[in-house]
Coordinates of C-alpha atoms in Angstrom, one line a residue:
Chain T
X1 CA 90.5 171.3 126.5
X2 CA 87.1 171.1 128.5
X3 CA 85.6 167.9 129.7
X4 CA 82.9 167.4 126.7
X5 CA 85.8 168.4 123.9
X6 CA 87.9 164.9 126.2
X7 CA 84.9 162.6 125.9
X8 CA 84.5 163.5 122.0
X9 CA 88.2 163.1 121.3
X10 CA 88.1 160.0 123.1
X11 CA 85.3 158.6 121.4
X12 CA 86.1 159.9 118.0
X13 CA 89.8 158.1 118.6
X14 CA 88.1 155.1 119.5
X15 CA 85.6 155.2 116.5
X16 CA 88.6 155.7 114.3
X17 CA 90.7 152.8 115.4
X18 CA 87.6 150.8 115.6
X19 CA 87.1 151.5 111.6
X20 CA 90.8 151.0 110.9
X21 CA 90.8 147.3 112.5
X22 CA 87.2 147.0 110.9
X23 CA 88.6 147.7 107.8
X24 CA 92.1 145.8 108.1
X25 CA 90.2 142.8 108.9
X26 CA 87.3 142.9 106.3
X27 CA 90.2 142.9 103.8
X28 CA 92.1 140.2 105.7
X29 CA 88.8 138.2 105.5
X30 CA 88.1 138.9 101.7
X31 CA 91.4 137.9 100.9
X32 CA 91.0 134.8 102.6
X33 CA 87.5 133.8 101.8
X34 CA 89.0 134.4 97.9
X35 CA 92.0 132.3 98.4
X36 CA 89.9 129.6 100.2
X37 CA 87.2 129.8 97.4
X38 CA 89.9 129.5 94.6
X39 CA 92.0 126.8 96.3
X40 CA 88.7 124.5 96.4
X41 CA 87.7 125.0 92.6
X42 CA 91.5 124.2 91.8
X43 CA 91.0 121.2 94.1
X44 CA 87.8 119.9 92.2
X45 CA 89.3 120.6 88.7
X46 CA 92.3 118.7 89.9
X47 CA 90.5 115.7 91.2
X48 CA 88.9 115.8 87.9
X49 CA 91.9 115.5 86.2
X50 CA 93.1 112.9 88.3
X51 CA 90.2 110.6 87.5
X52 CA 91.1 111.0 83.8
X53 CA 94.4 110.3 84.4
X54 CA 93.6 107.0 85.9
X55 CA 92.3 105.5 82.9
X56 CA 94.8 106.3 81.0
X57 CA 97.4 105.2 83.1
X58 CA 95.0 101.7 83.0
X59 CA 95.3 101.7 79.4
X60 CA 98.9 102.7 78.6
X61 CA 100.2 100.4 80.9
X62 CA 98.1 97.2 79.6
X63 CA 99.1 98.3 76.1
X64 CA 95.5 98.5 75.2
X65 CA 95.3 100.0 71.5
X66 CA 94.0 103.8 71.2
X67 CA 90.9 103.2 69.7
X68 CA 89.9 100.9 72.3
X69 CA 90.6 103.6 75.1
X70 CA 87.7 105.4 75.3
X71 CA 85.6 102.2 75.7
X72 CA 88.1 101.3 78.9
X73 CA 87.1 104.9 80.2
X74 CA 83.4 104.3 80.2
X75 CA 83.7 100.7 81.6
X76 CA 86.3 102.0 84.1
X77 CA 84.1 105.0 85.2
X78 CA 80.9 102.8 85.6
X79 CA 82.9 100.0 87.3
X80 CA 84.2 102.6 89.7
X81 CA 80.7 103.9 90.5
X82 CA 80.0 100.7 91.3
X83 CA 83.5 99.9 92.9
X84 CA 82.3 97.1 95.5
X85 CA 78.9 96.1 93.4
X86 CA 78.4 93.6 91.0
X87 CA 81.5 92.7 88.9
X88 CA 83.3 95.6 90.0
X89 CA 86.8 95.8 88.7
X90 CA 86.9 92.2 87.2
X91 CA 85.2 93.7 84.3
X92 CA 88.2 96.3 83.8
X93 CA 90.3 92.9 83.6
X94 CA 88.1 91.0 81.3
X95 CA 88.4 93.9 79.1
X96 CA 91.8 94.0 78.9
X97 CA 92.2 90.7 78.2
X98 CA 89.8 90.7 75.1
X99 CA 91.8 93.6 74.0
X100 CA 95.4 92.6 74.7
X101 CA 95.7 88.8 74.7
X102 CA 99.5 88.8 75.6
X103 CA 98.6 90.3 78.8
X104 CA 101.0 88.1 81.0
X105 CA 101.4 87.6 84.6
X106 CA 103.8 90.8 85.0
X107 CA 101.9 93.3 83.4
X108 CA 98.5 91.8 85.0
X109 CA 100.0 93.2 88.4
X110 CA 101.4 96.1 87.2
X111 CA 98.0 97.2 85.9
X112 CA 96.6 96.2 89.2
X113 CA 99.2 98.5 91.1
X114 CA 98.2 101.2 88.6
X115 CA 94.4 100.6 89.3
X116 CA 95.1 100.3 93.6
X117 CA 97.5 103.6 93.6
X118 CA 95.2 105.3 91.2
X119 CA 92.6 104.7 93.6
X120 CA 94.7 105.8 96.7
X121 CA 95.7 108.7 94.6
X122 CA 92.0 109.6 94.0
X123 CA 91.0 108.9 97.3
X124 CA 93.9 111.2 98.6
X125 CA 93.0 114.1 96.5
X126 CA 89.1 113.6 97.5
X127 CA 90.2 113.8 100.9
X128 CA 91.9 117.1 100.3
X129 CA 88.8 119.0 98.6
X130 CA 86.8 117.4 102.1
X131 CA 89.4 119.2 104.4
X132 CA 89.7 122.3 101.9
X133 CA 86.0 122.7 102.2
X134 CA 86.2 121.7 106.4
X135 CA 88.2 124.4 107.0
X136 CA 86.9 127.1 104.8
X137 CA 83.5 126.3 106.6
X138 CA 84.3 125.4 110.3
X139 CA 87.1 127.8 110.6
X140 CA 86.2 130.8 108.5
X141 CA 82.3 131.2 107.4
X142 CA 81.1 129.5 110.5
X143 CA 83.6 131.1 113.2
X144 CA 81.0 134.0 115.2
X145 CA 83.3 137.5 114.3
X146 CA 84.9 136.3 110.9
X147 CA 81.9 134.3 109.9
X148 CA 79.4 137.2 110.0
X149 CA 81.9 139.6 108.2
X150 CA 82.6 136.9 105.5
X151 CA 78.8 136.4 104.9
X152 CA 77.9 140.5 105.0
X153 CA 80.7 140.3 102.0
X154 CA 78.5 137.7 100.5
X155 CA 80.9 134.8 100.9
X156 CA 80.6 131.5 100.2
X157 CA 80.4 132.7 96.6
X158 CA 80.3 129.3 95.3
X159 CA 78.2 126.3 95.6
X160 CA 80.0 124.1 97.8
X161 CA 77.4 121.4 97.9
X162 CA 77.7 121.2 94.2
X163 CA 81.9 121.0 94.3
X164 CA 81.6 117.6 96.3
X165 CA 83.2 114.4 95.7
X166 CA 82.6 111.5 93.6
X167 CA 81.0 108.5 95.2
X168 CA 79.3 104.9 94.3
X169 CA 75.6 104.7 93.9
X170 CA 75.8 101.9 96.7
X171 CA 77.5 104.2 99.1
X172 CA 75.1 106.8 98.8
X173 CA 72.3 104.2 98.6
X174 CA 73.8 102.7 101.6
X175 CA 74.0 105.9 103.8
X176 CA 70.6 107.1 102.4
X177 CA 68.8 103.7 103.8
X178 CA 71.6 103.4 106.8
X179 CA 71.8 99.5 105.9
X180 CA 74.5 97.8 104.2
X181 CA 75.1 94.1 103.0
X182 CA 77.9 92.4 104.3
X183 CA 80.9 91.9 101.9
X184 CA 80.2 88.7 99.8
X185 CA 84.2 86.9 99.1
X186 CA 82.6 84.5 96.4
Chain P
X1 CA 90.8 133.8 116.4
X2 CA 93.7 132.7 118.7
X3 CA 95.0 136.4 118.8
X4 CA 90.9 137.8 119.7
X5 CA 90.5 135.2 122.2
X6 CA 93.7 136.0 124.2
X7 CA 93.0 139.6 123.6
X8 CA 89.5 140.1 124.2
X9 CA 89.3 140.0 128.1
X10 CA 92.6 142.2 128.6
X11 CA 90.8 144.7 126.5
X12 CA 87.6 144.6 128.7
X13 CA 90.1 145.3 132.0
X14 CA 91.8 148.1 130.4
X15 CA 88.3 149.5 129.7
X16 CA 87.2 149.0 133.3
X17 CA 90.5 150.1 134.4
X18 CA 90.3 153.4 132.9
X19 CA 86.8 153.9 133.9
X20 CA 87.3 152.9 137.3
X21 CA 90.6 154.9 138.1
X22 CA 89.6 158.2 136.8
X23 CA 91.9 160.7 136.4
X24 CA 94.6 158.0 137.2
X25 CA 94.7 156.5 133.7
X26 CA 94.6 158.8 131.0
X27 CA 93.6 158.3 127.3
X28 CA 97.1 157.8 126.0
X29 CA 97.8 155.3 128.8
X30 CA 95.2 153.0 127.6
X31 CA 96.2 153.5 124.2
X32 CA 99.7 152.5 125.5
X33 CA 98.2 149.5 127.5
X34 CA 96.3 148.2 124.4
X35 CA 99.5 148.5 122.1
X36 CA 101.5 146.9 124.5
X37 CA 98.9 143.9 125.4
X38 CA 98.6 143.9 121.6
X39 CA 102.1 143.2 120.9
X40 CA 102.3 140.4 123.7
X41 CA 99.5 138.6 122.6
X42 CA 101.2 138.8 119.1
X43 CA 104.3 137.1 120.5
X44 CA 102.1 134.7 122.4
X45 CA 100.6 133.7 119.1
X46 CA 103.8 133.7 117.4
X47 CA 105.2 131.1 120.0
X48 CA 102.5 129.1 119.8
X49 CA 102.3 128.7 116.2
X50 CA 106.3 128.1 115.8
X51 CA 105.8 125.6 118.4
X52 CA 102.8 123.6 117.0
X53 CA 104.4 123.8 113.2
X54 CA 107.9 123.2 114.2
X55 CA 109.4 119.9 113.0
X56 CA 112.5 118.4 111.4
X57 CA 113.1 116.2 108.4
X58 CA 116.6 114.9 107.7
X59 CA 118.6 116.0 104.7
X60 CA 121.1 113.4 103.6
X61 CA 124.1 113.4 101.5
X62 CA 127.9 113.2 101.4
X63 CA 130.8 114.7 102.9
X64 CA 131.9 117.1 100.0
X65 CA 134.7 119.4 101.6
X66 CA 136.3 120.0 104.6
X67 CA 138.5 123.0 105.5
X68 CA 140.3 124.7 108.3
X69 CA 138.9 128.6 108.0
X70 CA 140.1 131.8 109.5
X71 CA 137.8 133.4 111.4
X72 CA 137.4 136.6 113.8
X73 CA 138.0 135.8 117.5
X74 CA 135.1 135.1 119.7
X75 CA 136.7 135.2 122.8
X76 CA 135.7 138.7 124.5
X77 CA 136.4 140.3 127.1
X78 CA 135.9 143.9 129.2
X79 CA 139.3 145.6 129.2
X80 CA 140.6 149.2 129.7
X81 CA 137.9 149.8 132.4
X82 CA 137.5 153.5 133.8
X83 CA 134.9 155.7 135.2
X84 CA 133.3 158.4 133.6
X85 CA 131.5 161.4 134.3
X86 CA 127.6 161.1 133.7
X87 CA 126.4 164.4 135.1
X88 CA 126.9 166.1 138.6
X89 CA 127.6 163.6 141.3
X90 CA 127.5 161.0 138.7
X91 CA 130.1 158.5 137.6
X92 CA 129.7 154.7 135.8
X93 CA 131.9 152.1 134.6
X94 CA 133.0 152.0 131.1
X95 CA 134.6 149.3 129.6
X96 CA 136.4 148.5 125.8
X97 CA 135.9 145.1 124.2
X98 CA 139.0 143.1 123.4
X99 CA 139.8 139.7 121.9
X100 CA 141.6 137.2 123.4
X101 CA 143.5 136.4 119.9
X102 CA 143.9 138.3 116.5
X103 CA 142.0 135.3 115.0
X104 CA 140.2 131.9 115.5
X105 CA 140.4 129.0 113.3
X106 CA 137.3 126.9 112.6
X107 CA 137.4 123.3 111.4
X108 CA 134.6 122.7 108.7
X109 CA 133.1 119.7 107.0
X110 CA 130.9 120.6 104.1
X111 CA 128.4 118.1 102.8
X112 CA 126.9 117.8 99.4
X113 CA 123.6 119.8 100.6
X114 CA 125.8 122.9 101.2
X115 CA 125.7 122.2 105.1
X116 CA 128.3 123.4 107.2
X117 CA 129.2 121.1 110.6
X118 CA 131.7 122.4 112.8
X119 CA 133.9 120.0 114.5
X120 CA 134.8 121.2 118.2
X121 CA 138.3 122.6 118.7
X122 CA 140.7 120.7 120.8
X123 CA 142.3 124.6 122.0
X124 CA 140.4 127.6 122.4
X125 CA 141.9 129.3 119.8
X126 CA 141.4 126.1 117.7
X127 CA 144.8 125.9 116.4
X128 CA 145.1 122.1 116.9
X129 CA 143.9 119.9 114.1
X130 CA 140.8 118.2 116.0
X131 CA 141.7 114.3 115.4
X132 CA 137.7 114.1 114.4
X133 CA 138.1 116.6 111.5
X134 CA 141.2 114.9 110.2
X135 CA 139.2 111.4 110.4
X136 CA 136.7 112.8 108.0
X137 CA 136.5 111.0 104.8
X138 CA 135.1 112.8 101.7
X139 CA 132.3 111.1 100.2
X140 CA 131.1 109.3 103.4
X141 CA 127.7 109.8 104.1
X142 CA 125.5 112.7 106.3
X143 CA 122.1 113.2 107.6
X144 CA 121.4 116.6 109.3
X145 CA 118.3 117.9 110.4
X146 CA 116.7 120.5 109.3
X147 CA 113.4 122.4 110.3
X148 CA 110.1 122.8 108.6
X149 CA 106.8 124.0 109.3
X150 CA 104.4 120.9 109.3
X151 CA 100.7 122.0 109.4
X152 CA 99.6 118.6 109.6
X153 CA 101.5 118.0 113.1
X154 CA 99.7 121.5 114.0
X155 CA 96.0 120.7 112.9
X156 CA 94.4 118.0 115.3
X157 CA 91.5 117.7 113.2
X158 CA 92.5 117.6 109.4
X159 CA 91.7 114.4 107.9
X160 CA 95.3 113.4 106.8
X161 CA 96.0 112.9 110.5
X162 CA 94.5 109.8 112.0
X163 CA 92.4 110.4 114.9
X164 CA 92.9 108.7 118.4
X165 CA 95.2 107.7 120.7
X166 CA 97.2 104.3 121.3
X167 CA 98.3 103.3 125.1
X168 CA 100.8 100.4 124.1
X169 CA 104.2 101.2 123.7
X170 CA 105.3 102.3 120.0
X171 CA 108.8 102.7 118.5
X172 CA 110.2 106.2 118.8
X173 CA 110.8 107.8 115.4
X174 CA 114.5 107.9 114.2
X175 CA 116.1 111.0 115.2
X176 CA 119.0 110.2 117.4
X177 CA 121.8 112.2 115.4
X178 CA 125.3 111.4 116.6
X179 CA 128.9 112.2 115.9
X180 CA 128.2 115.6 114.1
X181 CA 126.2 113.9 110.9
X182 CA 125.5 110.4 111.8
X183 CA 122.0 108.6 112.0
X184 CA 120.6 105.3 112.4
X185 CA 118.0 104.6 109.7
X186 CA 117.0 101.2 110.9
X187 CA 114.3 100.6 113.7
X188 CA 114.0 97.5 115.5
X189 CA 110.4 97.0 117.4
X190 CA 109.9 93.3 118.7
X191 CA 112.6 92.0 116.5
X192 CA 116.2 92.3 116.6
X193 CA 118.1 91.4 113.7
X194 CA 122.0 90.3 114.4
X195 CA 123.4 92.8 111.2
X196 CA 121.6 95.5 112.3
X197 CA 125.1 97.7 111.9
X198 CA 125.2 96.2 108.7
X199 CA 121.8 97.3 108.0
X200 CA 122.8 100.9 109.1
X201 CA 125.8 101.3 107.2
X202 CA 124.0 100.6 103.8
X203 CA 120.8 102.4 104.7
X204 CA 123.2 105.4 105.1
X205 CA 125.0 104.8 102.0
X206 CA 121.6 104.3 100.1
X207 CA 120.5 107.7 102.0
X208 CA 123.8 109.6 101.0
X209 CA 122.8 108.4 97.2
X210 CA 119.8 109.1 96.7
X211 CA 119.2 112.0 99.5
X212 CA 120.2 115.1 97.4
X213 CA 119.0 114.1 93.9
X214 CA 115.3 112.7 95.1
X215 CA 115.1 114.9 99.0
X216 CA 114.3 111.6 100.5
X217 CA 115.2 109.8 103.7
X218 CA 114.7 106.5 103.6
X219 CA 113.7 104.7 106.9
X220 CA 113.1 100.8 107.9
X221 CA 111.2 99.7 110.5
X222 CA 111.6 96.0 111.1
X223 CA 108.4 94.9 113.6
X224 CA 108.1 91.7 115.5
X225 CA 104.6 90.5 116.6
X226 CA 102.1 92.7 115.7
X227 CA 99.7 92.2 112.6
X228 CA 99.3 94.3 109.4
X229 CA 97.0 96.6 110.9
X230 CA 99.2 97.5 113.6
X231 CA 101.1 99.8 110.8
X232 CA 98.1 102.3 110.8
X233 CA 99.0 102.6 114.5
X234 CA 102.2 103.4 113.8
X235 CA 101.4 106.0 111.2
X236 CA 99.1 107.5 113.7
X237 CA 102.3 107.9 116.1
X238 CA 104.5 109.4 113.7
X239 CA 102.1 111.7 112.2
X240 CA 102.7 109.8 108.5
X241 CA 106.4 110.6 108.8
X242 CA 108.1 113.8 108.0
X243 CA 107.6 115.3 104.7
X244 CA 110.7 114.1 103.0
X245 CA 110.2 110.4 104.7
X246 CA 110.2 107.2 102.8
X247 CA 109.2 104.8 105.4
X248 CA 109.3 101.3 104.8
X249 CA 107.5 98.8 107.6
X250 CA 108.2 95.3 107.5
X251 CA 106.3 92.8 109.8
X252 CA 108.9 89.7 110.5
X253 CA 108.1 86.3 111.7
X254 CA 110.4 84.9 114.0
X255 CA 112.0 82.7 111.2
X256 CA 112.8 85.5 109.3
X257 CA 109.7 85.5 106.6
X258 CA 108.3 88.9 105.9
X259 CA 104.1 88.5 106.8
X260 CA 103.5 92.0 105.6
X261 CA 105.1 95.2 104.5
X262 CA 103.6 98.8 104.4
X263 CA 105.2 102.1 103.1
X264 CA 104.6 105.4 104.9
X265 CA 104.9 108.7 102.6
X266 CA 103.5 111.9 102.1
X267 CA 103.3 111.6 98.0
X268 CA 100.9 112.0 95.2
X269 CA 102.4 109.1 93.9
X270 CA 100.9 106.4 95.5
X271 CA 102.4 104.0 92.8
X272 CA 105.9 104.3 94.5
X273 CA 104.1 102.6 97.8
X274 CA 102.1 100.2 96.2
X275 CA 105.0 98.7 94.3
X276 CA 107.5 99.0 96.9
X277 CA 104.8 97.1 99.2
X278 CA 104.8 94.4 96.4
X279 CA 108.1 94.2 95.5
X280 CA 109.1 93.7 99.2
X281 CA 106.0 91.0 99.8
X282 CA 107.6 89.2 96.7
X283 CA 111.1 88.8 98.2
X284 CA 109.6 86.9 101.0
X285 CA 112.6 86.7 103.7
X286 CA 114.6 89.5 105.1
X287 CA 117.2 89.6 102.6
X288 CA 119.0 92.7 103.3
X289 CA 120.7 93.0 100.0
X290 CA 117.3 92.5 97.9
X291 CA 115.3 94.6 100.0
X292 CA 117.7 97.6 99.8
X293 CA 118.0 96.9 95.9
X294 CA 114.4 97.0 95.6
X295 CA 113.9 100.6 97.8
X296 CA 116.7 101.8 95.7
X297 CA 115.1 100.8 92.1
X298 CA 111.7 102.4 93.6
X299 CA 112.3 104.9 95.4
X300 CA 114.7 105.9 92.0
X301 CA 111.8 105.2 90.2
X302 CA 108.8 106.3 91.7
X303 CA 109.2 108.6 94.8
X304 CA 108.0 112.3 94.7
X305 CA 107.4 113.7 97.9
X306 CA 104.7 116.3 98.3
X307 CA 105.1 119.9 99.3
X308 CA 103.8 121.5 102.5
X309 CA 102.6 124.3 100.7
X310 CA 100.0 121.6 99.5
X311 CA 98.7 121.7 103.2
X312 CA 99.1 125.4 103.9
X313 CA 95.5 125.7 104.3
X314 CA 95.3 123.9 106.9
X315 CA 97.3 127.1 109.2
X316 CA 93.5 128.3 109.5
X317 CA 92.7 125.3 111.6
X318 CA 96.1 125.7 113.7
X319 CA 94.7 125.0 117.3
X320 CA 96.6 125.6 120.4
X321 CA 96.7 122.6 123.2
X322 CA 94.7 122.9 126.4
X323 CA 97.6 123.8 128.4
X324 CA 99.0 126.4 125.9
X325 CA 95.6 128.0 125.7
X326 CA 95.0 128.2 129.6
X327 CA 99.0 129.3 129.7
X328 CA 98.5 132.1 127.3
X329 CA 95.2 133.6 128.5
X330 CA 96.7 133.5 132.2
X331 CA 100.0 135.3 130.9
X332 CA 97.7 137.7 129.0
X333 CA 95.7 138.5 132.0
X334 CA 98.4 139.0 134.3
X335 CA 100.4 141.2 132.0
X336 CA 97.2 143.3 131.4
X337 CA 96.7 143.6 135.4
X338 CA 100.4 145.1 135.6
X339 CA 99.9 146.9 133.1
X340 CA 96.9 149.0 134.7
X341 CA 98.7 149.0 138.2
X342 CA 101.7 150.7 136.2
X343 CA 99.6 153.2 134.6
X344 CA 97.7 153.5 137.6
X345 CA 100.9 154.4 139.8
X346 CA 102.9 156.6 137.3
X347 CA 101.6 159.3 135.1
X348 CA 103.4 158.3 131.9
X349 CA 102.6 161.3 129.8
X350 CA 102.5 163.8 132.6
X351 CA 98.8 164.5 131.7
X352 CA 97.2 163.1 134.6
X353 CA 96.2 166.4 136.3
X354 CA 94.2 167.4 133.3
X355 CA 92.7 164.2 132.8
X356 CA 88.9 163.7 133.4
X357 CA 86.6 160.5 134.1
X358 CA 83.6 160.9 132.4
X359 CA 82.1 157.6 133.3
X360 CA 82.5 158.6 137.2
X361 CA 81.7 162.2 136.6
X362 CA 78.3 161.0 134.8
X363 CA 77.8 158.9 137.9
X364 CA 78.5 162.0 140.2
X365 CA 81.5 159.9 141.8
X366 CA 84.6 161.2 140.7
X367 CA 86.1 164.8 140.5
X368 CA 88.9 166.4 138.6
X369 CA 92.0 167.7 140.7
X370 CA 91.1 171.4 139.9
X371 CA 87.4 170.7 141.2
X372 CA 88.7 168.8 144.3
X373 CA 91.4 171.8 144.7
X374 CA 88.3 174.2 144.4
X375 CA 86.2 172.4 147.0
X376 CA 89.5 172.4 149.6
X377 CA 89.7 176.1 149.4
X378 CA 85.8 176.4 149.7
X379 CA 85.6 174.1 152.7
X380 CA 88.3 176.5 154.3
X381 CA 86.6 179.5 153.2
X382 CA 83.6 178.3 155.3
X383 CA 85.3 177.5 158.3

């Protein structure tokens, strides 16, 4: 084989190797992106499901009649949105007392536990969503090589901003104004 | 990413070596270097991945059975050795493998979790009954370590892992297994209870009862002289506990009053944590029987541990430590240099006479062996 032939062969072998590596990498990156996006969407749906479960558990624990359960959900959603705002979760307990006058101390405590644990669970689910998005963005989309290949293939294909967490108006306002009032105990 | 960061520099070195050493490194040798280096870097990555994700959890159960089993002998020795010819002027020593016994005896204890524990023999073949095996009682509690992949441990940036470090002294995680299958599940820190042995015995029974059905490892940490917020430091130090742990941390005053209680567990059912915390607070005093009863009731009724698969997405963010990164990179470079040296010294594929370095040729620096030979004859011809 002549000199030129060797150079051409070498270049061809290199090119073939490069193409193989590129194709295998692209397939891997495509699959990783698809899996991550599906998991983020699933986590978002799971958060909604968990949020819905929360008020149902409160209603069930407090033995609130089914006909009032919808009202409780609206109230629960509004008090959660203003979690540390006016009224807070006091309104929930007022509602429960109105619709279950026999709400004794034991049941009252159980409802408190359900609300607290429900919020911890929901907080954990929200953290999962943030963490999944963090890994997808920082470890895949924003890395030099993988990120460029992923972007070339059109990722992200979902609106990551849209699949965000639930927060309260108070929190949003505090982060926008960079100001917050001290908590008032009374 | 880890693979690429360990592989990029050696790859450049190989290409540099291929160009620099001209005929001495052929294209096939370059390919061989790349393949060997890729395997080596792959192995380094696998070791780092395994080391960082490796963790152990405790499975609790009871002794289900014990047996005396006959197995093949494990005491091999070389025998019937003789010199055998391996060609002209070549002989090698060949030996057969013989065994000291026709069989061995192993003394096994099996648990309700299908684990097998071998009790040490008192003689080489195992014919004598070990007193420890004779003392094993069917139904006694067992605690045995099992490995699993802990993605949280390997991902320092995850939101599920509290950030920061503490300089204060912290209690060690209880994993001091002893006497084959025993483990103390009580941790005392800044406080000492006189009935610690009873706590451990009853905790072992509790874990044995619930260990298999609830897949749980119950730990109690009694803490003195610490405020409630210290719990977060412990949680950070123990990285949230192992995946099947239900850790109850109780702040105890000098008079035995419970000042605070918190629970640590990987679960999607926080109700368990809240209820157990409240139940323990309600007990008020360090009443062992009442506390263990509350744990039994709450674990039975509400505990369900979270699967590690829920954290599998963290695999993409597994990060080597600085030491691992430096050691991995240095090893990778050393191997690549050794490979270049090896290929430069040896004609691995027997094709270097035909090899031609196009780069040196283009630069006018290198010549093929044939060209050098021609030049030599030309030179002698002129003379």
